[in-house]
PDB file of C-alpha atoms in Angstrom:
ATOM      1  CA  MET A   1      61.697 286.993  23.248  1.00 67.00           C
ATOM      2  CA  LYS A   2      64.499 285.932  25.067  1.00 67.00           C
ATOM      3  CA  THR A   3      64.911 289.447  26.181  1.00 75.00           C
ATOM      4  CA  LEU A   4      61.608 289.826  27.253  1.00 74.00           C
ATOM      5  CA  CYS A   5      61.695 286.658  29.362  1.00 71.00           C
ATOM      6  CA  ARG A   6      64.643 288.266  31.401  1.00 74.00           C
ATOM      7  CA  ILE A   7      62.961 291.161  31.864  1.00 79.00           C
ATOM      8  CA  MET A   8      60.215 289.438  32.986  1.00 78.00           C
ATOM      9  CA  VAL A   9      62.107 287.509  36.052  1.00 83.00           C
ATOM     10  CA  SER A  10      62.163 290.901  37.838  1.00 84.00           C
ATOM     11  CA  LEU A  11      58.546 290.005  38.390  1.00 86.00           C
ATOM     12  CA  TYR A  12      59.132 286.982  40.557  1.00 89.00           C
ATOM     13  CA  PRO A  13      59.229 287.541  44.421  1.00 86.00           C
ATOM     14  CA  PRO A  14      62.393 288.674  46.103  1.00 86.00           C
ATOM     15  CA  ALA A  15      62.931 285.211  48.068  1.00 86.00           C
ATOM     16  CA  TRP A  16      62.372 283.363  44.494  1.00 87.00           C
ATOM     17  CA  ARG A  17      64.617 285.552  42.827  1.00 88.00           C
ATOM     18  CA  ARG A  18      67.711 285.095  45.501  1.00 89.00           C
ATOM     19  CA  ARG A  19      67.438 281.360  45.097  1.00 90.00           C
ATOM     20  CA  TYR A  20      66.649 280.677  41.667  1.00 89.00           C
ATOM     21  CA  GLN A  21      67.450 283.798  39.424  1.00 88.00           C
ATOM     22  CA  ARG A  22      70.950 283.099  38.318  1.00 88.00           C
ATOM     23  CA  GLU A  23      70.157 279.205  37.287  1.00 89.00           C
ATOM     24  CA  PHE A  24      66.523 280.438  35.425  1.00 88.00           C
ATOM     25  CA  LEU A  25      68.724 282.825  33.321  1.00 87.00           C
ATOM     26  CA  ASP A  26      71.053 280.343  32.475  1.00 87.00           C
ATOM     27  CA  LEU A  27      68.534 278.056  31.559  1.00 87.00           C
ATOM     28  CA  LEU A  28      67.094 280.778  29.253  1.00 84.00           C
ATOM     29  CA  GLY A  29      70.567 281.506  27.935  1.00 83.00           C
ATOM     30  CA  ASP A  30      70.852 277.785  27.060  1.00 83.00           C
ATOM     31  CA  MET A  31      67.369 277.593  25.212  1.00 82.00           C
ATOM     32  CA  PRO A  32      67.835 277.976  21.443  1.00 81.00           C
ATOM     33  CA  SER A  33      65.019 280.233  20.969  1.00 74.00           C
ATOM     34  CA  SER A  34      61.854 281.413  22.734  1.00 72.00           C
ATOM     35  CA  THR A  35      58.477 282.438  21.781  1.00 80.00           C
ATOM     36  CA  TYR A  36      55.118 284.478  22.911  1.00 81.00           C
ATOM     37  CA  ARG A  37      54.546 280.691  24.699  1.00 84.00           C
ATOM     38  CA  GLU A  38      57.784 281.261  26.486  1.00 84.00           C
ATOM     39  CA  VAL A  39      56.661 284.484  27.760  1.00 86.00           C
ATOM     40  CA  TRP A  40      53.511 283.598  28.652  1.00 88.00           C
ATOM     41  CA  ASP A  41      54.903 280.734  30.769  1.00 88.00           C
ATOM     42  CA  VAL A  42      57.163 282.950  32.479  1.00 89.00           C
ATOM     43  CA  LEU A  43      54.422 285.595  33.050  1.00 88.00           C
ATOM     44  CA  ARG A  44      52.194 282.833  34.636  1.00 88.00           C
ATOM     45  CA  GLY A  45      55.019 281.248  36.771  1.00 89.00           C
ATOM     46  CA  ALA A  46      55.689 284.622  38.166  1.00 88.00           C
ATOM     47  CA  PHE A  47      52.179 284.868  39.324  1.00 85.00           C
ATOM     48  CA  ARG A  48      52.112 281.562  40.908  1.00 84.00           C
ATOM     49  CA  ALA A  49      55.358 282.110  42.722  1.00 85.00           C
ATOM     50  CA  TRP A  50      53.299 285.405  43.969  1.00 81.00           C
ATOM     51  CA  ALA A  51      50.495 283.260  45.057  1.00 75.00           C
ATOM     52  CA  ASP A  52      52.404 281.012  46.300  1.00 77.00           C
ATOM     53  CA  THR A  53      54.362 283.201  48.615  1.00 76.00           C
ATOM     54  CA  MET A  54      51.664 285.289  49.445  1.00 68.00           C
ATOM     55  CA  TRP A  55      49.389 281.950  50.637  1.00 65.00           C
ATOM     56  CA  ARG A  56      52.146 280.338  52.809  1.00 68.00           C
ATOM     57  CA  SER A  57      52.689 283.740  54.332  1.00 64.00           C
ATOM     58  CA  GLU A  58      52.033 285.143  57.505  1.00 63.00           C
ATOM     59  CA  TYR A  59      49.143 286.851  55.736  1.00 62.00           C
ATOM     60  CA  GLY A  60      47.869 284.051  53.825  1.00 65.00           C
ATOM     61  CA  VAL A  61      44.459 284.498  54.906  1.00 63.00           C
ATOM     62  CA  GLU A  62      44.473 288.188  54.335  1.00 63.00           C
ATOM     63  CA  PHE A  63      45.519 287.762  50.993  1.00 67.00           C
ATOM     64  CA  THR A  64      42.344 285.565  50.382  1.00 66.00           C
ATOM     65  CA  VAL A  65      40.611 288.765  51.644  1.00 66.00           C
ATOM     66  CA  ALA A  66      42.009 290.926  49.100  1.00 66.00           C
ATOM     67  CA  LEU A  67      41.387 288.559  46.527  1.00 70.00           C
ATOM     68  CA  VAL A  68      37.587 288.066  47.680  1.00 68.00           C
ATOM     69  CA  ILE A  69      37.431 292.034  47.682  1.00 66.00           C
ATOM     70  CA  PHE A  70      38.867 292.299  43.887  1.00 67.00           C
ATOM     71  CA  ILE A  71      37.229 289.662  42.317  1.00 70.00           C
ATOM     72  CA  THR A  72      34.002 291.137  43.622  1.00 67.00           C
ATOM     73  CA  GLY A  73      34.740 294.655  42.625  1.00 64.00           C
ATOM     74  CA  ILE A  74      35.816 293.275  39.010  1.00 67.00           C
ATOM     75  CA  VAL A  75      32.463 291.127  38.746  1.00 68.00           C
ATOM     76  CA  ASN A  76      30.748 294.017  40.055  1.00 63.00           C
ATOM     77  CA  ALA A  77      32.047 296.605  38.018  1.00 62.00           C
ATOM     78  CA  GLY A  78      32.037 294.286  34.935  1.00 65.00           C
ATOM     79  CA  LEU A  79      28.233 293.819  35.248  1.00 64.00           C
ATOM     80  CA  SER A  80      27.925 297.714  35.688  1.00 59.00           C
ATOM     81  CA  VAL A  81      29.651 298.510  32.576  1.00 58.00           C
ATOM     82  CA  THR A  82      28.249 295.685  30.439  1.00 61.00           C
ATOM     83  CA  GLY A  83      24.463 295.605  31.854  1.00 56.00           C
ATOM     84  CA  GLY A  84      23.336 298.751  30.531  1.00 53.00           C
ATOM     85  CA  ASP A  85      20.593 300.799  32.643  1.00 54.00           C
ATOM     86  CA  GLY A  86      18.715 298.064  33.906  1.00 52.00           C
ATOM     87  CA  VAL A  87      18.839 295.879  36.983  1.00 49.00           C
ATOM     88  CA  TRP A  88      22.764 295.927  37.180  1.00 49.00           C
ATOM     89  CA  ARG A  89      23.232 299.290  37.734  1.00 50.00           C
ATOM     90  CA  SER A  90      20.786 299.452  40.318  1.00 49.00           C
ATOM     91  CA  SER A  91      21.193 300.222  44.002  1.00 49.00           C
ATOM     92  CA  ALA A  92      19.508 296.825  45.001  1.00 52.00           C
ATOM     93  CA  PHE A  93      22.358 295.054  42.870  1.00 54.00           C
ATOM     94  CA  PHE A  94      25.196 297.020  44.517  1.00 56.00           C
ATOM     95  CA  LEU A  95      23.539 296.391  47.927  1.00 55.00           C
ATOM     96  CA  VAL A  96      23.417 292.433  46.904  1.00 58.00           C
ATOM     97  CA  THR A  97      26.506 292.294  46.095  1.00 59.00           C
ATOM     98  CA  ALA A  98      28.104 294.429  48.903  1.00 59.00           C
ATOM     99  CA  MET A  99      26.450 292.194  51.252  1.00 61.00           C
ATOM    100  CA  GLY A 100      27.746 289.028  49.601  1.00 62.00           C
ATOM    101  CA  THR A 101      31.414 290.707  49.609  1.00 63.00           C
ATOM    102  CA  THR A 102      30.918 291.540  53.555  1.00 63.00           C
ATOM    103  CA  LEU A 103      29.511 287.933  53.970  1.00 66.00           C
ATOM    104  CA  ALA A 104      32.570 286.264  52.575  1.00 65.00           C
ATOM    105  CA  CYS A 105      35.462 288.911  54.237  1.00 66.00           C
ATOM    106  CA  GLY A 106      33.559 288.349  57.664  1.00 66.00           C
ATOM    107  CA  VAL A 107      33.934 284.579  57.209  1.00 68.00           C
ATOM    108  CA  THR A 108      37.537 285.135  56.163  1.00 66.00           C
ATOM    109  CA  GLY A 109      38.162 287.537  58.731  1.00 64.00           C
ATOM    110  CA  PHE A 110      37.114 285.078  61.511  1.00 66.00           C
ATOM    111  CA  LEU A 111      39.146 282.319  60.126  1.00 66.00           C
ATOM    112  CA  ALA A 112      42.197 284.338  59.910  1.00 63.00           C
ATOM    113  CA  ALA A 113      41.611 285.825  63.201  1.00 61.00           C
ATOM    114  CA  ARG A 114      41.640 282.107  64.686  1.00 60.00           C
ATOM    115  CA  ARG A 115      45.687 281.630  63.793  1.00 58.00           C
ATOM    116  CA  ARG A 116      46.546 284.870  65.572  1.00 56.00           C
ATOM    117  CA  ALA A 117      46.607 286.546  69.079  1.00 53.00           C
ATOM    118  CA  SER A 118      45.703 289.991  67.962  1.00 57.00           C
ATOM    119  CA  VAL A 119      42.556 290.663  66.015  1.00 53.00           C
ATOM    120  CA  LEU A 120      44.324 294.053  64.964  1.00 57.00           C
ATOM    121  CA  ARG A 121      46.977 292.522  63.495  1.00 57.00           C
ATOM    122  CA  SER A 122      45.246 290.415  61.803  1.00 54.00           C
ATOM    123  CA  ALA A 123      42.464 292.753  60.113  1.00 57.00           C
ATOM    124  CA  SER A 124      45.647 295.405  59.447  1.00 57.00           C
ATOM    125  CA  GLY A 125      46.918 292.916  57.397  1.00 57.00           C
ATOM    126  CA  GLY A 126      44.098 292.291  54.978  1.00 56.00           C
ATOM    127  CA  LEU A 127      43.420 296.516  54.952  1.00 59.00           C
ATOM    128  CA  MET A 128      47.105 296.808  53.501  1.00 57.00           C
ATOM    129  CA  LEU A 129      46.638 293.957  51.145  1.00 56.00           C
ATOM    130  CA  ALA A 130      43.249 295.234  50.115  1.00 58.00           C
ATOM    131  CA  LEU A 131      44.441 298.681  49.891  1.00 59.00           C
ATOM    132  CA  SER A 132      47.413 298.117  47.391  1.00 53.00           C
ATOM    133  CA  ALA A 133      44.899 295.983  45.552  1.00 56.00           C
ATOM    134  CA  LEU A 134      42.232 298.001  45.223  1.00 59.00           C
ATOM    135  CA  MET A 135      42.421 301.624  46.608  1.00 56.00           C
ATOM    136  CA  ILE A 136      45.160 303.296  44.223  1.00 57.00           C
ATOM    137  CA  PRO A 137      43.086 302.084  40.976  1.00 59.00           C
ATOM    138  CA  ALA A 138      39.722 302.773  42.000  1.00 59.00           C
ATOM    139  CA  VAL A 139      40.720 306.271  43.508  1.00 60.00           C
ATOM    140  CA  VAL A 140      42.698 307.220  40.178  1.00 62.00           C
ATOM    141  CA  LEU A 141      39.476 305.830  37.964  1.00 61.00           C
ATOM    142  CA  MET A 142      36.866 308.067  40.333  1.00 61.00           C
ATOM    143  CA  ALA A 143      39.259 311.133  40.087  1.00 62.00           C
ATOM    144  CA  VAL A 144      39.431 310.961  36.560  1.00 64.00           C
ATOM    145  CA  ALA A 145      35.917 310.357  35.896  1.00 61.00           C
ATOM    146  CA  TYR A 146      34.795 313.453  38.197  1.00 60.00           C
ATOM    147  CA  ALA A 147      37.434 315.570  36.220  1.00 61.00           C
ATOM    148  CA  PHE A 148      36.075 314.669  33.085  1.00 60.00           C
ATOM    149  CA  GLU A 149      32.297 315.058  34.121  1.00 58.00           C
ATOM    150  CA  SER A 150      32.862 318.338  35.269  1.00 56.00           C
ATOM    151  CA  ALA A 151      34.931 319.274  31.852  1.00 54.00           C
ATOM    152  CA  ALA A 152      32.298 317.392  30.053  1.00 49.00           C
ATOM    153  CA  ALA A 153      30.231 320.728  28.933  1.00 48.00           C
ATOM    154  CA  PRO A 154      30.108 321.111  25.416  1.00 47.00           C
ATOM    155  CA  MET A 155      31.654 324.131  23.594  1.00 46.00           C
ATOM    156  CA  PRO A 156      29.496 325.990  21.506  1.00 49.00           C
ATOM    157  CA  PHE A 157      30.574 326.103  17.910  1.00 46.00           C
ATOM    158  CA  ASP A 158      30.650 329.837  17.658  1.00 50.00           C
ATOM    159  CA  GLN A 159      32.644 330.083  20.489  1.00 50.00           C
ATOM    160  CA  PHE A 160      35.388 327.689  19.070  1.00 44.00           C
ATOM    161  CA  PRO A 161      38.566 329.403  18.768  1.00 45.00           C
ATOM    162  CA  PHE A 162      40.179 329.398  15.376  1.00 43.00           C
ATOM    163  CA  LYS A 163      36.554 328.254  13.937  1.00 47.00           C
ATOM    164  CA  ASN A 164      37.243 330.211  10.180  1.00 48.00           C
ATOM    165  CA  GLY A 165      40.509 329.339   9.978  1.00 46.00           C
ATOM    166  CA  PRO A 166      41.305 326.859   6.787  1.00 45.00           C
ATOM    167  CA  LEU A 167      42.171 323.732   8.565  1.00 47.00           C
ATOM    168  CA  ILE A 168      42.870 324.032  12.045  1.00 47.00           C
ATOM    169  CA  GLY A 169      39.172 325.188  12.646  1.00 48.00           C
ATOM    170  CA  PRO A 170      37.621 321.455  11.499  1.00 50.00           C
ATOM    171  CA  VAL A 171      40.460 319.921  12.572  1.00 50.00           C
ATOM    172  CA  LEU A 172      40.173 321.081  16.170  1.00 49.00           C
ATOM    173  CA  LEU A 173      36.694 320.746  16.198  1.00 52.00           C
ATOM    174  CA  ARG A 174      36.354 317.227  15.305  1.00 54.00           C
ATOM    175  CA  PHE A 175      39.201 316.275  17.772  1.00 52.00           C
ATOM    176  CA  THR A 176      37.285 318.353  20.376  1.00 55.00           C
ATOM    177  CA  GLU A 177      34.003 316.297  19.822  1.00 58.00           C
ATOM    178  CA  GLU A 178      35.557 313.090  20.035  1.00 57.00           C
ATOM    179  CA  PHE A 179      37.290 313.948  23.048  1.00 55.00           C
ATOM    180  CA  LYS A 180      34.050 315.128  24.433  1.00 59.00           C
ATOM    181  CA  HIS A 181      32.326 311.603  23.619  1.00 61.00           C
ATOM    182  CA  SER A 182      35.338 309.853  25.509  1.00 61.00           C
ATOM    183  CA  LYS A 183      34.828 312.187  28.266  1.00 61.00           C
ATOM    184  CA  GLU A 184      31.378 311.255  28.601  1.00 64.00           C
ATOM    185  CA  TRP A 185      32.335 307.780  28.136  1.00 62.00           C
ATOM    186  CA  PHE A 186      34.664 307.947  30.716  1.00 60.00           C
ATOM    187  CA  ALA A 187      32.721 309.873  33.251  1.00 62.00           C
ATOM    188  CA  HIS A 188      29.606 307.645  32.847  1.00 62.00           C
ATOM    189  CA  TRP A 189      31.786 304.388  33.536  1.00 63.00           C
ATOM    190  CA  GLY A 190      34.625 304.981  35.206  1.00 62.00           C
ATOM    191  CA  ARG A 191      32.537 306.330  38.007  1.00 63.00           C
ATOM    192  CA  SER A 192      30.645 303.099  38.291  1.00 63.00           C
ATOM    193  CA  VAL A 193      33.625 301.031  38.101  1.00 63.00           C
ATOM    194  CA  GLY A 194      35.599 303.152  40.738  1.00 64.00           C
ATOM    195  CA  LEU A 195      32.315 302.971  42.960  1.00 66.00           C
ATOM    196  CA  SER A 196      32.127 299.213  42.486  1.00 64.00           C
ATOM    197  CA  PHE A 197      35.711 298.678  43.826  1.00 65.00           C
ATOM    198  CA  MET A 198      35.285 301.346  46.492  1.00 68.00           C
ATOM    199  CA  ALA A 199      32.149 299.823  47.722  1.00 67.00           C
ATOM    200  CA  ALA A 200      33.736 296.402  47.753  1.00 66.00           C
ATOM    201  CA  LEU A 201      36.791 297.325  49.272  1.00 68.00           C
ATOM    202  CA  ILE A 202      34.991 299.508  52.270  1.00 70.00           C
ATOM    203  CA  ALA A 203      32.415 296.782  52.927  1.00 68.00           C
ATOM    204  CA  GLY A 204      35.076 293.755  52.728  1.00 68.00           C
ATOM    205  CA  THR A 205      37.638 295.411  54.586  1.00 68.00           C
ATOM    206  CA  LEU A 206      35.094 296.698  57.905  1.00 70.00           C
ATOM    207  CA  MET A 207      33.647 293.295  57.671  1.00 70.00           C
ATOM    208  CA  ALA A 208      36.856 291.241  57.959  1.00 68.00           C
ATOM    209  CA  TRP A 209      37.891 293.445  60.898  1.00 71.00           C
ATOM    210  CA  LEU A 210      34.052 292.694  62.451  1.00 73.00           C
ATOM    211  CA  GLY A 211      34.991 288.962  61.725  1.00 72.00           C
ATOM    212  CA  GLY A 212      37.985 289.221  63.483  1.00 69.00           C
ATOM    213  CA  CYS A 213      36.446 290.739  66.399  1.00 73.00           C
ATOM    214  CA  ALA A 214      33.888 288.123  66.563  1.00 74.00           C
ATOM    215  CA  GLN A 215      36.549 285.572  66.816  1.00 71.00           C
ATOM    216  CA  LEU A 216      38.406 287.792  69.979  1.00 71.00           C
ATOM    217  CA  VAL A 217      35.058 287.935  71.627  1.00 75.00           C
ATOM    218  CA  LEU A 218      34.047 284.074  71.275  1.00 76.00           C
ATOM    219  CA  ARG A 219      37.618 282.818  72.128  1.00 72.00           C
ATOM    220  CA  ARG A 220      37.516 284.887  75.520  1.00 73.00           C
ATOM    221  CA  LEU A 221      33.677 284.050  76.021  1.00 76.00           C
ATOM    222  CA  LEU A 222      35.140 279.978  75.642  1.00 73.00           C
ATOM    223  CA  GLY A 223      37.926 280.689  77.580  1.00 68.00           C
ATOM    224  CA  ARG A 224      36.457 282.107  80.789  1.00 59.00           C
ATOM    225  CA  ARG A 225      34.102 279.289  80.686  1.00 55.00           C
ATOM    226  CA  GLY A 226      37.039 276.789  80.353  1.00 45.00           C
TER     227      GLY A 226
ATOM    228  CA  MET M   1      53.851 262.341  51.891  1.00 45.00           C
ATOM    229  CA  THR M   2      51.285 259.481  51.234  1.00 45.00           C
ATOM    230  CA  ALA M   3      50.847 257.856  47.616  1.00 43.00           C
ATOM    231  CA  THR M   4      47.143 259.368  47.244  1.00 43.00           C
ATOM    232  CA  GLU M   5      48.566 262.746  47.438  1.00 44.00           C
ATOM    233  CA  ARG M   6      47.537 264.355  44.150  1.00 43.00           C
ATOM    234  CA  ILE M   7      51.018 265.331  42.416  1.00 46.00           C
ATOM    235  CA  SER M   8      50.733 267.623  39.238  1.00 51.00           C
ATOM    236  CA  ASP M   9      52.066 266.401  35.921  1.00 79.00           C
ATOM    237  CA  PRO M  10      55.409 268.712  35.685  1.00 89.00           C
ATOM    238  CA  THR M  11      56.638 267.927  38.848  1.00 91.00           C
ATOM    239  CA  LEU M  12      56.234 264.004  38.061  1.00 92.00           C
ATOM    240  CA  LEU M  13      57.978 264.321  34.730  1.00 93.00           C
ATOM    241  CA  VAL M  14      60.597 266.183  36.411  1.00 95.00           C
ATOM    242  CA  LEU M  15      61.066 263.453  39.016  1.00 95.00           C
ATOM    243  CA  THR M  16      60.908 260.774  36.356  1.00 95.00           C
ATOM    244  CA  SER M  17      63.796 262.847  34.328  1.00 95.00           C
ATOM    245  CA  LEU M  18      66.101 262.873  37.228  1.00 95.00           C
ATOM    246  CA  ALA M  19      65.531 259.074  38.068  1.00 95.00           C
ATOM    247  CA  GLU M  20      68.083 258.950  35.278  1.00 94.00           C
ATOM    248  CA  GLY M  21      70.960 260.683  37.277  1.00 93.00           C
ATOM    249  CA  GLU M  22      71.614 264.224  37.978  1.00 93.00           C
ATOM    250  CA  LYS M  23      70.810 267.107  35.373  1.00 93.00           C
ATOM    251  CA  HIS M  24      70.530 270.926  35.189  1.00 92.00           C
ATOM    252  CA  GLY M  25      67.235 272.799  34.054  1.00 91.00           C
ATOM    253  CA  TYR M  26      67.779 272.806  30.295  1.00 91.00           C
ATOM    254  CA  ALA M  27      68.795 269.082  30.047  1.00 93.00           C
ATOM    255  CA  ILE M  28      65.527 267.797  32.239  1.00 94.00           C
ATOM    256  CA  MET M  29      63.578 270.012  29.971  1.00 92.00           C
ATOM    257  CA  THR M  30      64.937 268.369  26.621  1.00 93.00           C
ATOM    258  CA  ASP M  31      64.778 264.829  28.379  1.00 94.00           C
ATOM    259  CA  VAL M  32      61.171 265.413  29.276  1.00 92.00           C
ATOM    260  CA  GLU M  33      60.322 266.888  25.614  1.00 89.00           C
ATOM    261  CA  GLN M  34      61.784 263.484  24.281  1.00 90.00           C
ATOM    262  CA  PHE M  35      60.251 260.644  26.860  1.00 88.00           C
ATOM    263  CA  ALA M  36      57.247 262.418  27.216  1.00 87.00           C
ATOM    264  CA  GLY M  37      56.646 264.840  24.015  1.00 87.00           C
ATOM    265  CA  VAL M  38      55.843 267.477  26.210  1.00 86.00           C
ATOM    266  CA  LYS M  39      57.769 270.753  26.048  1.00 87.00           C
ATOM    267  CA  LEU M  40      58.034 272.167  29.883  1.00 89.00           C
ATOM    268  CA  GLY M  41      58.228 276.080  29.722  1.00 89.00           C
ATOM    269  CA  PRO M  42      61.070 277.860  31.670  1.00 91.00           C
ATOM    270  CA  GLY M  43      58.220 279.152  34.502  1.00 91.00           C
ATOM    271  CA  THR M  44      56.722 275.860  34.729  1.00 92.00           C
ATOM    272  CA  LEU M  45      59.975 274.065  35.079  1.00 93.00           C
ATOM    273  CA  TYR M  46      61.181 276.034  37.991  1.00 93.00           C
ATOM    274  CA  GLY M  47      57.737 276.229  39.596  1.00 91.00           C
ATOM    275  CA  ALA M  48      57.987 272.187  39.670  1.00 92.00           C
ATOM    276  CA  ILE M  49      61.696 272.493  40.977  1.00 93.00           C
ATOM    277  CA  GLN M  50      60.680 274.868  43.557  1.00 91.00           C
ATOM    278  CA  ARG M  51      58.194 272.693  44.799  1.00 89.00           C
ATOM    279  CA  LEU M  52      60.196 269.389  44.860  1.00 92.00           C
ATOM    280  CA  GLU M  53      63.090 271.147  46.539  1.00 92.00           C
ATOM    281  CA  GLU M  54      60.751 272.628  49.278  1.00 89.00           C
ATOM    282  CA  ARG M  55      59.109 269.129  49.572  1.00 90.00           C
ATOM    283  CA  ASN M  56      62.869 267.706  49.853  1.00 93.00           C
ATOM    284  CA  LEU M  57      61.952 265.464  46.927  1.00 95.00           C
ATOM    285  CA  ILE M  58      64.795 266.924  45.023  1.00 95.00           C
ATOM    286  CA  GLU M  59      68.388 268.797  46.086  1.00 94.00           C
ATOM    287  CA  PRO M  60      70.512 270.866  44.335  1.00 93.00           C
ATOM    288  CA  VAL M  61      74.155 269.292  43.445  1.00 92.00           C
ATOM    289  CA  GLU M  62      77.491 271.022  43.854  1.00 87.00           C
ATOM    290  CA  SER M  63      79.013 271.973  40.673  1.00 81.00           C
ATOM    291  CA  ALA M  64      82.082 274.016  39.115  1.00 80.00           C
ATOM    292  CA  ASP M  65      79.585 274.504  36.021  1.00 79.00           C
ATOM    293  CA  ARG M  66      77.520 277.864  35.787  1.00 79.00           C
ATOM    294  CA  ARG M  67      74.708 275.340  35.157  1.00 84.00           C
ATOM    295  CA  GLN M  68      73.045 274.065  38.679  1.00 89.00           C
ATOM    296  CA  PRO M  69      72.222 270.552  38.360  1.00 92.00           C
ATOM    297  CA  TYR M  70      69.466 268.432  40.635  1.00 95.00           C
ATOM    298  CA  ARG M  71      69.270 264.957  41.776  1.00 95.00           C
ATOM    299  CA  LEU M  72      66.521 262.960  43.417  1.00 95.00           C
ATOM    300  CA  THR M  73      66.863 262.592  47.292  1.00 95.00           C
ATOM    301  CA  ARG M  74      66.160 259.465  49.341  1.00 95.00           C
ATOM    302  CA  ASN M  75      62.437 260.639  50.004  1.00 94.00           C
ATOM    303  CA  GLY M  76      62.181 261.513  46.317  1.00 94.00           C
ATOM    304  CA  GLU M  77      63.027 258.231  45.208  1.00 95.00           C
ATOM    305  CA  LEU M  78      60.592 256.347  47.377  1.00 95.00           C
ATOM    306  CA  TYR M  79      57.735 259.266  46.313  1.00 94.00           C
ATOM    307  CA  LEU M  80      58.553 258.457  42.582  1.00 94.00           C
ATOM    308  CA  ARG M  81      58.313 254.825  43.209  1.00 95.00           C
ATOM    309  CA  GLU M  82      55.050 254.729  45.065  1.00 93.00           C
ATOM    310  CA  GLN M  83      53.413 257.392  42.439  1.00 91.00           C
ATOM    311  CA  LEU M  84      54.541 255.253  39.453  1.00 92.00           C
ATOM    312  CA  ASN M  85      53.226 252.124  41.320  1.00 94.00           C
ATOM    313  CA  LEU M  86      49.932 254.096  41.699  1.00 91.00           C
ATOM    314  CA  LEU M  87      50.056 254.958  37.924  1.00 90.00           C
ATOM    315  CA  ARG M  88      50.627 251.120  37.015  1.00 93.00           C
ATOM    316  CA  ALA M  89      47.943 249.674  39.089  1.00 93.00           C
ATOM    317  CA  VAL M  90      45.586 252.306  37.700  1.00 91.00           C
ATOM    318  CA  THR M  91      46.775 251.589  34.119  1.00 91.00           C
ATOM    319  CA  ARG M  92      46.503 247.663  34.477  1.00 94.00           C
ATOM    320  CA  LEU M  93      42.852 247.959  35.846  1.00 94.00           C
ATOM    321  CA  GLY M  94      41.954 250.499  33.117  1.00 94.00           C
ATOM    322  CA  LEU M  95      43.613 248.388  30.230  1.00 94.00           C
ATOM    323  CA  SER M  96      41.773 245.501  31.683  1.00 94.00           C
ATOM    324  CA  ARG M  97      38.217 247.278  31.638  1.00 93.00           C
ATOM    325  CA  LEU M  98      38.855 248.277  28.248  1.00 93.00           C
ATOM    326  CA  GLU M  99      39.437 244.654  27.287  1.00 92.00           C
ATOM    327  CA  ALA M 100      36.106 243.516  28.527  1.00 90.00           C
ATOM    328  CA  LEU M 101      34.218 245.972  26.760  1.00 83.00           C
TER     329      LEU M 101
END
């Protein structure tokens, strides 16, 4: 467990590690033993250190934008997966959640631009964070889902190679049947989850930009009057 | 920093431990466990140390030992006194209300 704790110190932000890593490792060395509780504590500490770092950094508000998008994507995807084929997977539901995300991101973008001279800089920070948080898993999920769907056509048994073999045929057939089942599952839900993330990402980022622009326009208008 | 500002438990426990004198991380951990019965994990302890150091309530002490000791600053002493006085007032009030039941 101690080794695991030591490895997990690398999860802390670089600035934190520069300042505390040596003494933190000394502390772990002093402790007689460590359990899963300590491992969990180190993991939680790393998360909190990152959250503190991000929140206090120049991109603190953009971090909030990315977090709002991320949570919305998770909730949307979770409801899509667990909600069956009813209202949760309907286009109306996607529309409502997309509208909620865009509204929240618009407000956050508006607030972010208040602290900055450049809306472009403000929004690019949000975009960068949102991209790193969501784009990669969303694209991977969707790519795999589409690949599985295109390959999901079942192979007729009589065309199956080695079907008459003593052992290989039935084993391969069973494997193919199970693989086909998993392919269908992934093709169905993977795309739904990927789409949820993508919708939240695109709508949220666009609205964060628009919120920032609104702030800039408002500030210029008020500045002229002043 | 005002007396009404909320302080989370681990930071108050670390400050109370350092009120006895300078200590390194593991000594704080064992001291807190002894006087409060709370086992601070390494992540929680260093989260508290980081926040306290940033708020200038504790400071590292130069040491030849490989372990890094910390001590209360003047601000830390004042802050801990404020917090403990506030807790004492709340404790007294709570106990008197319980006795009136």
